[in-house]
mmCIF file of C-alpha atoms in Angstrom:
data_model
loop_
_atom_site.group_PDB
_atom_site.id
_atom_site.type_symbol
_atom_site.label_atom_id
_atom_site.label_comp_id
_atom_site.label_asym_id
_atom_site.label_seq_id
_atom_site.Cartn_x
_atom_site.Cartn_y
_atom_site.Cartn_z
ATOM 1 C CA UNK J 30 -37.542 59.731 -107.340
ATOM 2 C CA UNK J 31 -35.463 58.787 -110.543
ATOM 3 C CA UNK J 32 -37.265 56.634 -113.402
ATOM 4 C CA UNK J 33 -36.741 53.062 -111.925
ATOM 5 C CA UNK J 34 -38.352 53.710 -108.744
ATOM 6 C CA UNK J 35 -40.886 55.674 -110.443
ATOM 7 C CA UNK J 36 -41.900 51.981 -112.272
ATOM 8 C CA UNK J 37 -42.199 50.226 -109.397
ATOM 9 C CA UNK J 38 -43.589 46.671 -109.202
ATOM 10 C CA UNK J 39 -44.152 44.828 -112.525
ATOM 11 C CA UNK J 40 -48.296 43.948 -112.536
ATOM 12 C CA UNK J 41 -48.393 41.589 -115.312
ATOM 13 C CA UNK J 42 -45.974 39.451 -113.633
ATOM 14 C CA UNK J 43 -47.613 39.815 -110.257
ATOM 15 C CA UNK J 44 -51.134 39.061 -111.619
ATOM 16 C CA UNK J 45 -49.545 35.361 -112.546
ATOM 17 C CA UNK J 46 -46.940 34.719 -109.778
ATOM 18 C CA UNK J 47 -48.814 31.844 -108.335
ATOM 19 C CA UNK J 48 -50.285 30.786 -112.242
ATOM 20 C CA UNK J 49 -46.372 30.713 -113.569
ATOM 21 C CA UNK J 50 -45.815 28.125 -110.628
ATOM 22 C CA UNK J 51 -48.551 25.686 -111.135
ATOM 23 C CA UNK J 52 -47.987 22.436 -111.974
ATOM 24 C CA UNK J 53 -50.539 20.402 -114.473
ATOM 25 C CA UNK J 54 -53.973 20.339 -112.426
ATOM 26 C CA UNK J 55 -53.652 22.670 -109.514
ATOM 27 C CA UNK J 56 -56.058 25.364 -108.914
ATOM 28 C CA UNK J 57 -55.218 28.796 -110.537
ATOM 29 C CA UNK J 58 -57.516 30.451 -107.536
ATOM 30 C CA UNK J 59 -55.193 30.167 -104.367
ATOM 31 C CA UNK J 60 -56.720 27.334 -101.988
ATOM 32 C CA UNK J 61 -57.214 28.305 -98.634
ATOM 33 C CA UNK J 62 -55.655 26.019 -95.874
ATOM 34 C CA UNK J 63 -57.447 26.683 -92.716
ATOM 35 C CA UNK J 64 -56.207 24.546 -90.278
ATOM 36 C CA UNK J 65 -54.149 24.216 -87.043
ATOM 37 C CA UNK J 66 -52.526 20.882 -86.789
ATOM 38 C CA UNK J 67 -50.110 19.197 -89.307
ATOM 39 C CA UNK J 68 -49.215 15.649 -90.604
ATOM 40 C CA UNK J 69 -45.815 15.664 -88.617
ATOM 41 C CA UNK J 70 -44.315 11.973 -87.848
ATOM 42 C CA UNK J 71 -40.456 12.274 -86.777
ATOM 43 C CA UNK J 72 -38.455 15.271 -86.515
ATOM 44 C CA UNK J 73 -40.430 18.400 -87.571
ATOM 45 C CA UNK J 74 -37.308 19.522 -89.655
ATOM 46 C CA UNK J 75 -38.283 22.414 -91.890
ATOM 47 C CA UNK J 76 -41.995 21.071 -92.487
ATOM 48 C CA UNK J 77 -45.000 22.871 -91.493
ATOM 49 C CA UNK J 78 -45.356 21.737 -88.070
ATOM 50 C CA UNK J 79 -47.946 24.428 -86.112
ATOM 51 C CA UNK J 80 -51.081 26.942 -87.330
ATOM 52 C CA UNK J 81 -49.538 29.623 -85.154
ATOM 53 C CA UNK J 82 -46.419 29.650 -87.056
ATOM 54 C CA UNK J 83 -46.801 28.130 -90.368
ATOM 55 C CA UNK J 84 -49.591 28.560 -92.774
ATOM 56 C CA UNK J 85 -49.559 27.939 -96.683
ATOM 57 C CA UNK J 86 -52.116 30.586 -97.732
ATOM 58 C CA UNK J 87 -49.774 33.183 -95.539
ATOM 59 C CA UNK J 88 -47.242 32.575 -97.388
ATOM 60 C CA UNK J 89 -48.568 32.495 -100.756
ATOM 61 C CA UNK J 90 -49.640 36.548 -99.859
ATOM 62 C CA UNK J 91 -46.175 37.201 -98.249
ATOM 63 C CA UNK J 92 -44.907 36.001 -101.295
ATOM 64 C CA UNK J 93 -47.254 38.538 -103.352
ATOM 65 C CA UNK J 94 -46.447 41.402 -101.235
ATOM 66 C CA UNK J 95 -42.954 40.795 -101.699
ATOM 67 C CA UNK J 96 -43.306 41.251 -105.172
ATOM 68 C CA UNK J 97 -45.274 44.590 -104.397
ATOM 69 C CA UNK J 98 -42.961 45.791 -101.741
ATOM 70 C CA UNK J 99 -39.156 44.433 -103.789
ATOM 71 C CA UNK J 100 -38.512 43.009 -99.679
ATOM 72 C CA UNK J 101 -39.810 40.604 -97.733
ATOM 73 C CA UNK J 102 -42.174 40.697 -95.803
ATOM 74 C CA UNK J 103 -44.607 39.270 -92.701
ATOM 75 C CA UNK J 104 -48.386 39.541 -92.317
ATOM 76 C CA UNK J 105 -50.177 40.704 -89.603
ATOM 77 C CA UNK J 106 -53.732 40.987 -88.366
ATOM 78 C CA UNK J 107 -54.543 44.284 -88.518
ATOM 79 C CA UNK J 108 -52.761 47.722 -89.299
ATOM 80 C CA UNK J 109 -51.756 48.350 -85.654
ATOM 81 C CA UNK J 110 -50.823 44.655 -85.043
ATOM 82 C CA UNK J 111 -48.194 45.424 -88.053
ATOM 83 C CA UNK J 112 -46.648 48.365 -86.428
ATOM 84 C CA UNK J 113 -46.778 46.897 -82.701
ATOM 85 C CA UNK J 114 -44.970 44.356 -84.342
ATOM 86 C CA UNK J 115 -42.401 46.678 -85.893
ATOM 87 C CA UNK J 116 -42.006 48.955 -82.556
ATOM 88 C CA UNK J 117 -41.691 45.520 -80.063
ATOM 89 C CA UNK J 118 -39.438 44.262 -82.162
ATOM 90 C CA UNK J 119 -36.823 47.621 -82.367
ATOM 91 C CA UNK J 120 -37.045 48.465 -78.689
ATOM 92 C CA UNK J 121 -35.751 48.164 -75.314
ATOM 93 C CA UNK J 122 -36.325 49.952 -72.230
ATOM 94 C CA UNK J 123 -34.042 53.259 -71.788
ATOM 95 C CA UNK J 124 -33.525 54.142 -75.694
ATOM 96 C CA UNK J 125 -35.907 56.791 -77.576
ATOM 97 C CA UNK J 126 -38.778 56.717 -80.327
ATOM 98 C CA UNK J 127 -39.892 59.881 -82.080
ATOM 99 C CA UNK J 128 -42.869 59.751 -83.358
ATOM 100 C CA UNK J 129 -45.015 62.209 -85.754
ATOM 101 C CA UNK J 130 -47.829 64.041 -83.027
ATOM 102 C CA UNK J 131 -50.302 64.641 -86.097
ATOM 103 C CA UNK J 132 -49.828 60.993 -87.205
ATOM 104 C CA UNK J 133 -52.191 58.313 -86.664
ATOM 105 C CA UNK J 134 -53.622 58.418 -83.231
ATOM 106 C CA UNK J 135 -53.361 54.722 -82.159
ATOM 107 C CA UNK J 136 -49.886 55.495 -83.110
ATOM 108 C CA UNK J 137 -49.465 57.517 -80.463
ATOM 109 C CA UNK J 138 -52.077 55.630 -77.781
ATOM 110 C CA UNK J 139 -49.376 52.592 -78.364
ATOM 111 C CA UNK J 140 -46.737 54.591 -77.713
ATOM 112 C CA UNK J 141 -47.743 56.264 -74.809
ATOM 113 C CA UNK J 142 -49.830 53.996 -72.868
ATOM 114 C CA UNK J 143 -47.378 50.816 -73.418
ATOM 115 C CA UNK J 144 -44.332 51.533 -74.559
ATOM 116 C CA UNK J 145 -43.110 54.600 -72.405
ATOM 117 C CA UNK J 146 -44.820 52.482 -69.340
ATOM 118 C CA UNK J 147 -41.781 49.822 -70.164
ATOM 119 C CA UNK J 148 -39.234 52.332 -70.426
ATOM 120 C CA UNK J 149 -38.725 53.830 -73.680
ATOM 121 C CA UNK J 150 -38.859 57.581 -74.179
ATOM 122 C CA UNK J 151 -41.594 59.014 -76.900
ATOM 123 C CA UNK J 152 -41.104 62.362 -78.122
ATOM 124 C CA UNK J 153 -43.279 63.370 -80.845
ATOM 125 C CA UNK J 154 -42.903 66.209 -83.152
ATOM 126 C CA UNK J 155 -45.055 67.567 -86.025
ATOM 127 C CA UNK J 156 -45.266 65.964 -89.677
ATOM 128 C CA UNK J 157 -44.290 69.445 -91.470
ATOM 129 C CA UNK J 158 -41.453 70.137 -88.619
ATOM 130 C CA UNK J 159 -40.475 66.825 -88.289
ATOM 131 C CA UNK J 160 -36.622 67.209 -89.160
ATOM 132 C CA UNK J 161 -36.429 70.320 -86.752
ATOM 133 C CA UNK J 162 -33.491 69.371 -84.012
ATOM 134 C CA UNK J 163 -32.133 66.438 -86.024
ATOM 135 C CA UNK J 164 -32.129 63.073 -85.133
ATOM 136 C CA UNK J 165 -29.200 62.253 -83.045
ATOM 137 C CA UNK J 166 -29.872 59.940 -80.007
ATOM 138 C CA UNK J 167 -32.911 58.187 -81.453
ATOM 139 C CA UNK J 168 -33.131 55.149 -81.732
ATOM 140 C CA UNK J 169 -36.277 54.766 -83.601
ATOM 141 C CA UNK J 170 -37.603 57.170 -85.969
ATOM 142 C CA UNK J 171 -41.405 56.309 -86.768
ATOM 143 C CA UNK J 172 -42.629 58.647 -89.489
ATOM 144 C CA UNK J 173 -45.980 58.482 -91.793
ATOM 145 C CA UNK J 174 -46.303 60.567 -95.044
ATOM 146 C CA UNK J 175 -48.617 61.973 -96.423
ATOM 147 C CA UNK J 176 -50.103 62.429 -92.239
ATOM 148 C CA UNK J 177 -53.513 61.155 -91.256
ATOM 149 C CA UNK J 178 -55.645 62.968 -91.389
ATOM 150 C CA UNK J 179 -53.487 65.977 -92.144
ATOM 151 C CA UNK J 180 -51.608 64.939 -95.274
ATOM 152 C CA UNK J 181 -48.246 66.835 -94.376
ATOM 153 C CA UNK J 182 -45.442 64.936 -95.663
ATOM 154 C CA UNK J 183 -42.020 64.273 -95.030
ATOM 155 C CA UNK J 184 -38.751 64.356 -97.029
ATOM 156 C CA UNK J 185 -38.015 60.300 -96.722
ATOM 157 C CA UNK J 186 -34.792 60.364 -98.547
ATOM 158 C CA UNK J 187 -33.739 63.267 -96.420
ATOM 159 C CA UNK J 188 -34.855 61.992 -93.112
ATOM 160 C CA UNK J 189 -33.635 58.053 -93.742
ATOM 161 C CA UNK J 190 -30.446 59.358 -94.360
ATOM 162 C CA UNK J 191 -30.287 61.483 -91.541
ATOM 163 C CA UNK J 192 -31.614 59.036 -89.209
ATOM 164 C CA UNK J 193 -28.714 56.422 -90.388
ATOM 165 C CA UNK J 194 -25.687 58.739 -89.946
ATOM 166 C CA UNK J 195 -27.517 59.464 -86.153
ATOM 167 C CA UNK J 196 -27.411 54.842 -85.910
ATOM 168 C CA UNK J 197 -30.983 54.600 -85.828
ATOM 169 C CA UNK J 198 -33.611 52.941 -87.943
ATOM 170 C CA UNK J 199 -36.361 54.290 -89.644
ATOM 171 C CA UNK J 200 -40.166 52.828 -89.620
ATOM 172 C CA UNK J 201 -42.319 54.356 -92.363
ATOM 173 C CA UNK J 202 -46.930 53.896 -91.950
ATOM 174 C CA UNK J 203 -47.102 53.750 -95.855
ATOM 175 C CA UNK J 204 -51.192 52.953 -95.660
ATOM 176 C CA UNK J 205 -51.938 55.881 -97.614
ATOM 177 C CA UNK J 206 -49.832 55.317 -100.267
ATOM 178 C CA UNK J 207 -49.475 51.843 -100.859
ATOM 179 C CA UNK J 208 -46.355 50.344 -102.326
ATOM 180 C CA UNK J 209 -47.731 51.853 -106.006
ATOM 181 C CA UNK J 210 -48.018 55.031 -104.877
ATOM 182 C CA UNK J 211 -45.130 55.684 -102.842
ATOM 183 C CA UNK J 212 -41.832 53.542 -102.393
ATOM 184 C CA UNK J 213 -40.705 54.339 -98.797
ATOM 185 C CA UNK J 214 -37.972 50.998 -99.002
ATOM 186 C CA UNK J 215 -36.299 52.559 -102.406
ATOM 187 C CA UNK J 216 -35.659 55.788 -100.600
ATOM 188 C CA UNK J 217 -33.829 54.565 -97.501
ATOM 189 C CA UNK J 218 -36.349 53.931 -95.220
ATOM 190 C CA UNK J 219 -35.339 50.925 -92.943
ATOM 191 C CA UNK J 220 -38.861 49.150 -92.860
ATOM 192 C CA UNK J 221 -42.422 49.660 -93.901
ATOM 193 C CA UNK J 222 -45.977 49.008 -92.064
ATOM 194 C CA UNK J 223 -49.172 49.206 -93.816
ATOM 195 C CA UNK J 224 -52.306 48.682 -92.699
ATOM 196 C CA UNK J 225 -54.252 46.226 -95.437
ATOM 197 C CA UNK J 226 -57.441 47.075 -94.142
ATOM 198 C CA UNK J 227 -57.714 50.265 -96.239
ATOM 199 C CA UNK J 228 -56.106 50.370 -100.201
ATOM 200 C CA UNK J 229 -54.609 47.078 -100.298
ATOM 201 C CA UNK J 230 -57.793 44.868 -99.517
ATOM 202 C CA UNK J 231 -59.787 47.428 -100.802
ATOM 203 C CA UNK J 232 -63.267 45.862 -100.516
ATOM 204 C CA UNK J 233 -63.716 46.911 -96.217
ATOM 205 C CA UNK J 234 -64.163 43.265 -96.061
ATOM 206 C CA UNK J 235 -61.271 42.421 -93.595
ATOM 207 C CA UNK J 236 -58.064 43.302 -91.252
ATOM 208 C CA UNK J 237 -54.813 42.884 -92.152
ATOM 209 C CA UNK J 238 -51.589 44.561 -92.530
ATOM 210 C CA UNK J 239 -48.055 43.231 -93.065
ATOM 211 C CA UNK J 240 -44.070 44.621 -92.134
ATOM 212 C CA UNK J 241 -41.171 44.850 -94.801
ATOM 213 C CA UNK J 242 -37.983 45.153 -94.794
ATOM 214 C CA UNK J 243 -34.817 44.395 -96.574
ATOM 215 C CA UNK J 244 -32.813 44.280 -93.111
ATOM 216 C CA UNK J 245 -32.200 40.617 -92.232
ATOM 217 C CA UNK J 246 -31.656 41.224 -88.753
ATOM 218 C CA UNK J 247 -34.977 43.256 -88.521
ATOM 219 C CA UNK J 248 -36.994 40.928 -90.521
ATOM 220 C CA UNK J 249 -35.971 38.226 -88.361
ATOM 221 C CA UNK J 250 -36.830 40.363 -84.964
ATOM 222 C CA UNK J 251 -40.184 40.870 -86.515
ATOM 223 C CA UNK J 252 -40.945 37.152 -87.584
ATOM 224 C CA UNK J 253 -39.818 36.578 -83.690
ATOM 225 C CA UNK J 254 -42.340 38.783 -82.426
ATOM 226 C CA UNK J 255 -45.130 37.140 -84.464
ATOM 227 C CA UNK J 256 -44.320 33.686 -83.380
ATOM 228 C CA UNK J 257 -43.947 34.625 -80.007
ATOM 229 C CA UNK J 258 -47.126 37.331 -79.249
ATOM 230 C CA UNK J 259 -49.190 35.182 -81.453
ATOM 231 C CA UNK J 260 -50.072 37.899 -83.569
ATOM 232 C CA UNK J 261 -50.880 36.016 -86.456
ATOM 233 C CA UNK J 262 -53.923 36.572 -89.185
ATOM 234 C CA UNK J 263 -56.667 33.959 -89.771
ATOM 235 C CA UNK J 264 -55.990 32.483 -93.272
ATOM 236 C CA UNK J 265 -59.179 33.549 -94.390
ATOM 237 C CA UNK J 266 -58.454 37.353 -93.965
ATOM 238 C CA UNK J 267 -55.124 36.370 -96.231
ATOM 239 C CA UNK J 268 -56.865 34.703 -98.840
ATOM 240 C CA UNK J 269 -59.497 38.090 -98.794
ATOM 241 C CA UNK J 270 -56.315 39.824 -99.051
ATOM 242 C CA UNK J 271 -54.225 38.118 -101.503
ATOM 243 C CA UNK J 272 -57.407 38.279 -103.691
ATOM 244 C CA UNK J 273 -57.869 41.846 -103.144
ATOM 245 C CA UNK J 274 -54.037 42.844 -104.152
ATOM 246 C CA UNK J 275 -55.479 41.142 -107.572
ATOM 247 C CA UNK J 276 -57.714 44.024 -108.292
ATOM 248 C CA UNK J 277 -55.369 46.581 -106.532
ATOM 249 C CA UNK J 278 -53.878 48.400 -109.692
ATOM 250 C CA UNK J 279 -56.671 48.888 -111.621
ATOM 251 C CA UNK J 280 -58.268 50.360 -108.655
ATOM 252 C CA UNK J 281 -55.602 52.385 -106.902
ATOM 253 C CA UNK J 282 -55.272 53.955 -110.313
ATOM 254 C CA UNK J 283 -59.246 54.722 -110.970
ATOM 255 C CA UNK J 284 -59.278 56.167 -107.307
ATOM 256 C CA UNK J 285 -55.882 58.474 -107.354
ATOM 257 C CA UNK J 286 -56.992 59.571 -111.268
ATOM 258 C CA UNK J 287 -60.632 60.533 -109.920
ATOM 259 C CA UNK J 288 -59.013 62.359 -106.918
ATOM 260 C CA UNK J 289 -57.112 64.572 -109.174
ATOM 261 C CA UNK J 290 -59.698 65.611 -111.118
ATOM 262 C CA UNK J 291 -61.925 66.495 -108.453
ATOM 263 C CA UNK J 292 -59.585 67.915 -105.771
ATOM 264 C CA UNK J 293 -59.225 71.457 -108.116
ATOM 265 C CA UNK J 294 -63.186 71.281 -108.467
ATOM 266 C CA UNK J 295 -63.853 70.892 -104.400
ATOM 267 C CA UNK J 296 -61.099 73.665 -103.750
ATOM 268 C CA UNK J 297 -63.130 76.007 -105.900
ATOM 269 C CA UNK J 298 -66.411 75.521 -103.880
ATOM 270 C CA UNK J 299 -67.584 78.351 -102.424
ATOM 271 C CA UNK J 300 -68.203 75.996 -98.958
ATOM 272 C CA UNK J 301 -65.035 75.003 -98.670
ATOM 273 C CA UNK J 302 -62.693 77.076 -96.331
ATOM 274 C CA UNK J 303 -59.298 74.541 -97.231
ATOM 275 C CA UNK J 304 -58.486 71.737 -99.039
ATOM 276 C CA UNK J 305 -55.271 69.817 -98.637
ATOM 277 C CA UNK J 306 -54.690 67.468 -101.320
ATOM 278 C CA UNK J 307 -50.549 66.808 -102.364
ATOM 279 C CA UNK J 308 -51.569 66.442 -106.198
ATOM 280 C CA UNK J 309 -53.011 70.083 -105.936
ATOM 281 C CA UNK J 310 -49.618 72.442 -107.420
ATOM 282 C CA UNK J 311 -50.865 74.981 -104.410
ATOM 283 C CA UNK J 312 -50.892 72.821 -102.094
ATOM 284 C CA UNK J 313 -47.455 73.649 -99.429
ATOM 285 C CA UNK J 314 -45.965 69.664 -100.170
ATOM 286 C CA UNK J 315 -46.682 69.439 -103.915
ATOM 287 C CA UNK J 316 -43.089 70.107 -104.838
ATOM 288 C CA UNK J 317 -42.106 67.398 -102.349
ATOM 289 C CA UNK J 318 -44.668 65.279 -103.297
ATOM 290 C CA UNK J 319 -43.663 65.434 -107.063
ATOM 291 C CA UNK J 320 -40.090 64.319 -106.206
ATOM 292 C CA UNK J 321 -41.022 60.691 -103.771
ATOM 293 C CA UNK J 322 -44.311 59.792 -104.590
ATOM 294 C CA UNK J 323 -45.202 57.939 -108.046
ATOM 295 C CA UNK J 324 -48.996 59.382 -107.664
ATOM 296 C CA UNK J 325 -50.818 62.120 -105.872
ATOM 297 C CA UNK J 326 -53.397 59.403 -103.469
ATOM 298 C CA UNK J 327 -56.814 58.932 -103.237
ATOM 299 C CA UNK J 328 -57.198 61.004 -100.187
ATOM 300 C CA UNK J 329 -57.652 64.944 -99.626
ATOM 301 C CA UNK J 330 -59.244 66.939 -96.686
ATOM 302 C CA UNK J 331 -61.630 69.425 -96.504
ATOM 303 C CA UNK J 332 -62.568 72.322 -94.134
ATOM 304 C CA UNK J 333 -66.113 73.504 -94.075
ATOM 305 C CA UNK J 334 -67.416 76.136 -91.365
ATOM 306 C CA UNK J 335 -68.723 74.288 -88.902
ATOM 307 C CA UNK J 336 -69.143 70.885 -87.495
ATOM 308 C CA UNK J 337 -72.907 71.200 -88.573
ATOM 309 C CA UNK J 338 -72.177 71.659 -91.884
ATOM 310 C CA UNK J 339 -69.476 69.138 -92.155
ATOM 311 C CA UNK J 340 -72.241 66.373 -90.949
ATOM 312 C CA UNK J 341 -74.659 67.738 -93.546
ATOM 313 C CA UNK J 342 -72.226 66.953 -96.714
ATOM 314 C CA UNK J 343 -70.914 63.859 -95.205
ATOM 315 C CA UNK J 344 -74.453 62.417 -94.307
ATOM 316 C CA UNK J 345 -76.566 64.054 -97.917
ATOM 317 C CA UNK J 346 -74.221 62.685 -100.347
ATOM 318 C CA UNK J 347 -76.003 59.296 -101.703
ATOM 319 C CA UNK J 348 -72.388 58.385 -103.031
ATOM 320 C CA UNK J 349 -70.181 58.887 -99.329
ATOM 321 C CA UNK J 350 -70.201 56.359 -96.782
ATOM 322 C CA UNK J 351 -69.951 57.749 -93.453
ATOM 323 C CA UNK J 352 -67.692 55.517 -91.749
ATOM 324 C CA UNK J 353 -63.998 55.755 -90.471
ATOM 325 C CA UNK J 354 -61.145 53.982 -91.971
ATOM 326 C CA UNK J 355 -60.661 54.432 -95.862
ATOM 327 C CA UNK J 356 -59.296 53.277 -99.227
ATOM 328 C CA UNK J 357 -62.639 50.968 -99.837
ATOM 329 C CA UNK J 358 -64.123 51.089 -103.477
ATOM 330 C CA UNK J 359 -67.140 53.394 -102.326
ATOM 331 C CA UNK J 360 -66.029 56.800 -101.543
ATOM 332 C CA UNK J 361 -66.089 57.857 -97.849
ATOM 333 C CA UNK J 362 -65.833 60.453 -95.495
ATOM 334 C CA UNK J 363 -65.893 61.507 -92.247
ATOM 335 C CA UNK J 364 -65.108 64.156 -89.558
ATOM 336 C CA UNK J 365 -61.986 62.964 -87.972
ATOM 337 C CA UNK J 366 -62.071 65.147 -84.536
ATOM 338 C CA UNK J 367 -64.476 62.938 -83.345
ATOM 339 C CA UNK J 368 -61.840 60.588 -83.049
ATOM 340 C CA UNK J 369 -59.288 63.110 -80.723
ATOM 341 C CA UNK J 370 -57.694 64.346 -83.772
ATOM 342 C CA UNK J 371 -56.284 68.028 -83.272
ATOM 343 C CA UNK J 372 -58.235 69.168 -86.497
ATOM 344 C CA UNK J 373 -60.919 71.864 -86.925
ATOM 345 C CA UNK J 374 -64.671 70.534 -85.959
ATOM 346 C CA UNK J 375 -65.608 71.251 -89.813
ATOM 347 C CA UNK J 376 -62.478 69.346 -91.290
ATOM 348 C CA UNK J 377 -63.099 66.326 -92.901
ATOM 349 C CA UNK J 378 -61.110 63.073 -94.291
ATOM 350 C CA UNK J 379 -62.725 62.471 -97.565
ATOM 351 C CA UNK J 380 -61.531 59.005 -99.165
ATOM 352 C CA UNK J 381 -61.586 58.793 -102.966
ATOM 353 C CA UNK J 382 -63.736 55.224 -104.334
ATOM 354 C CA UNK J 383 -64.293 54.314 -107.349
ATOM 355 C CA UNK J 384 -67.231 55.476 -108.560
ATOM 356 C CA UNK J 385 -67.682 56.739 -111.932
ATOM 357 C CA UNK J 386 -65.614 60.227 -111.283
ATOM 358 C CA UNK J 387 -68.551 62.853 -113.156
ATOM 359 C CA UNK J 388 -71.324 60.746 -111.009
ATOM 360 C CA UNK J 389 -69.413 61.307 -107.898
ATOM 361 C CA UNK J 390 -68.172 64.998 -108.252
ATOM 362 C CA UNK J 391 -72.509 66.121 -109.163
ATOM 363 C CA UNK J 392 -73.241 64.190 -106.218
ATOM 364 C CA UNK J 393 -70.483 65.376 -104.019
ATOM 365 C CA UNK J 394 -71.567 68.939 -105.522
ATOM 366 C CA UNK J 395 -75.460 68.763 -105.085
ATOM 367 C CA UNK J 396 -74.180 68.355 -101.137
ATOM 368 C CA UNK J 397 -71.749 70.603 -100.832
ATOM 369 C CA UNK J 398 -74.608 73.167 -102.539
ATOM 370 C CA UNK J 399 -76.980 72.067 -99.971
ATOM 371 C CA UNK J 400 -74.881 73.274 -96.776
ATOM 372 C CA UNK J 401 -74.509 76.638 -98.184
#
């Protein structure tokens, strides 16, 4: 990634993209506008006519995201309902999707249990073989990097560009990342889902996630599909969110700065068996990881013996929640093969917070020393 993706979104001017709009007595907090029916006598023209397809606090966070992501971009209310929205929208019966088969499991459950039932063929492949056989005849490439749970990654420049000589487009799950951590858009990739629930909110107070793209044509598909489904957010989720993305630099960078400190530290454990972390220089995608991401992540895995023991660290540690999804401010963790995940019974997801980083590595030591 050259020096002017590296930068990526300017925060000072985000921080005051609604304040440099104001005019003399509005509120500098965005208002939230939580209602269904509008003021519409006459022709609806371009007004604000209907709560299912217009909202003002919607697009006050589009119009922050857009700032994060450098493309527009549509919100949606929840993680999946952003890349349901991005897979309805790019496919028809009788053309193909490939798919990563370590990726996100809901992924896949959407994939399988609706889409291939209306025709399309799924083929998945492994994150860390996922350019193996090229890419010609799909239509859809759907790839997520660094994997979850397994934090493989992909070669996005690589792949976008392959995918685009083959005529198909490219959908990139960037919820690990975020848009300040890596810049899926700037390196080719057609469009990007996230899921807001994790980094982005950051406070495990709400669902969200949003689509971008800098395709016209796909943007407009996508804005279709949310009209049409219905699958719209509640403005009070937004205005969670779009206060959330306030706060998102200043924690994104305490949690991926802790994470690299204390990745080397939990690799050198005697209780941990692996650790896959991108930021770590022996870790098999650091290289890669170096060249398209702008930081390491908040997120690593680790592999204790045993199932047993996993549930021991995860449930001691006064400073881990044990709960599934990630990116909150508290650190978290949890075994992910619960969940159908084709990991080891003692491998666990542990999410980075942002706890004060010594506090959190004695406590995250005092349990890992316990289950010895």
């Amino acid at each position: 990634m050259d020096d002017t993706e590296r930068q990526g979104p300017d925060m000072g001017a985000f921080l005051h993209l609604r304040g440099n709009a104001l005019s003399k007595g509005d509120p500098v907090a965005l208002p939230l506008v939580q209602s269904s029916m509008y003021h519409l006598p006459g022709e609806p023209e371009s007004f604000s006519n209907y709560g299912r397809v217009h909202n003002a606090t919607w697009v006050a966070l589009e119009h922050a995201l857009e700032h994060l992501e450098a493309a527009p971009c549509r919100v949606f209310p929840s993680g999946m309902g952003a890349i349901s929205a991005a897979l309805f929208a790019t496919l028809k019966a009788g053309q193909r999707l490939l798919i990563p088969g370590d990726g996100y499991y809901v992924t896949r459950l959407l994939s399988d249990r609706y889409l291939r039932q209306l025709g399309v063929e799924v083929v998945e492949r492994p994150t860390a073989e996922f350019a193996a056989g090229g890419f010609a005849g799909f239509d859809v490439v759907f790839l997520e990097t660094p994997s979850n749970p397994g934090l493989d990654l992909i070669d996005l420049a690589a792949v976008a560009d392959a995918v685009r000589a083959a005529g198909g487009i490219t959908i990139c799950d960037n919820t690990t990342m975020t848009p300040l951590g890596q810049r899926p858009l700037d390196l080719g990739i057609d469009m990007v889902v996230a899921s807001d629930t994790k980094a982005m909110g950051g406070h495990s107070d709400l669902l969200m996630g949003h689509v971008a793209t800098r395709d016209s044509d796909l943007l407009q598909a996508v804005d279709d599909w949310r009209r049409i489904s219905g699958a719209i957010p509640g403005p009070h989720e937004a205005w969670l969110l779009h206060r959330g993305l306030e706060t998102l630099e200043v924690r994104y960078d305490r949690m991926c700065s802790s994470a690299e400190v204390l990745a080397p530290r939990l690799a050198q454990h005697p209780v941990v068996r692996a650790l896959r972390y991108p930021g770590l220089p022996t870790d098999p995608a650091h290289n890669l990881a170096r060249g398209q991401m702008r930081r390491f992540g908040f997120l690593m895995s680790l592999t204790l013996e045993n199932a047993d023991k996993a549930e021991r660290f995860i449930n001691t540690c006064p400073l881990l929640r044990p709960a599934t999804s990630f990116g909150g401010v508290h650190s978290s963790a949890e075994r992910r093969i619960r969940w159908g995940d084709a990991v080891d019974p003692g491998f666990v997801r542990l999410s980075i917070g942002c706890e004060p980083v010594e506090e959190l590595w004695q406590a995250l030591k005092t349990s890992l020393d316990g289950v010895v």
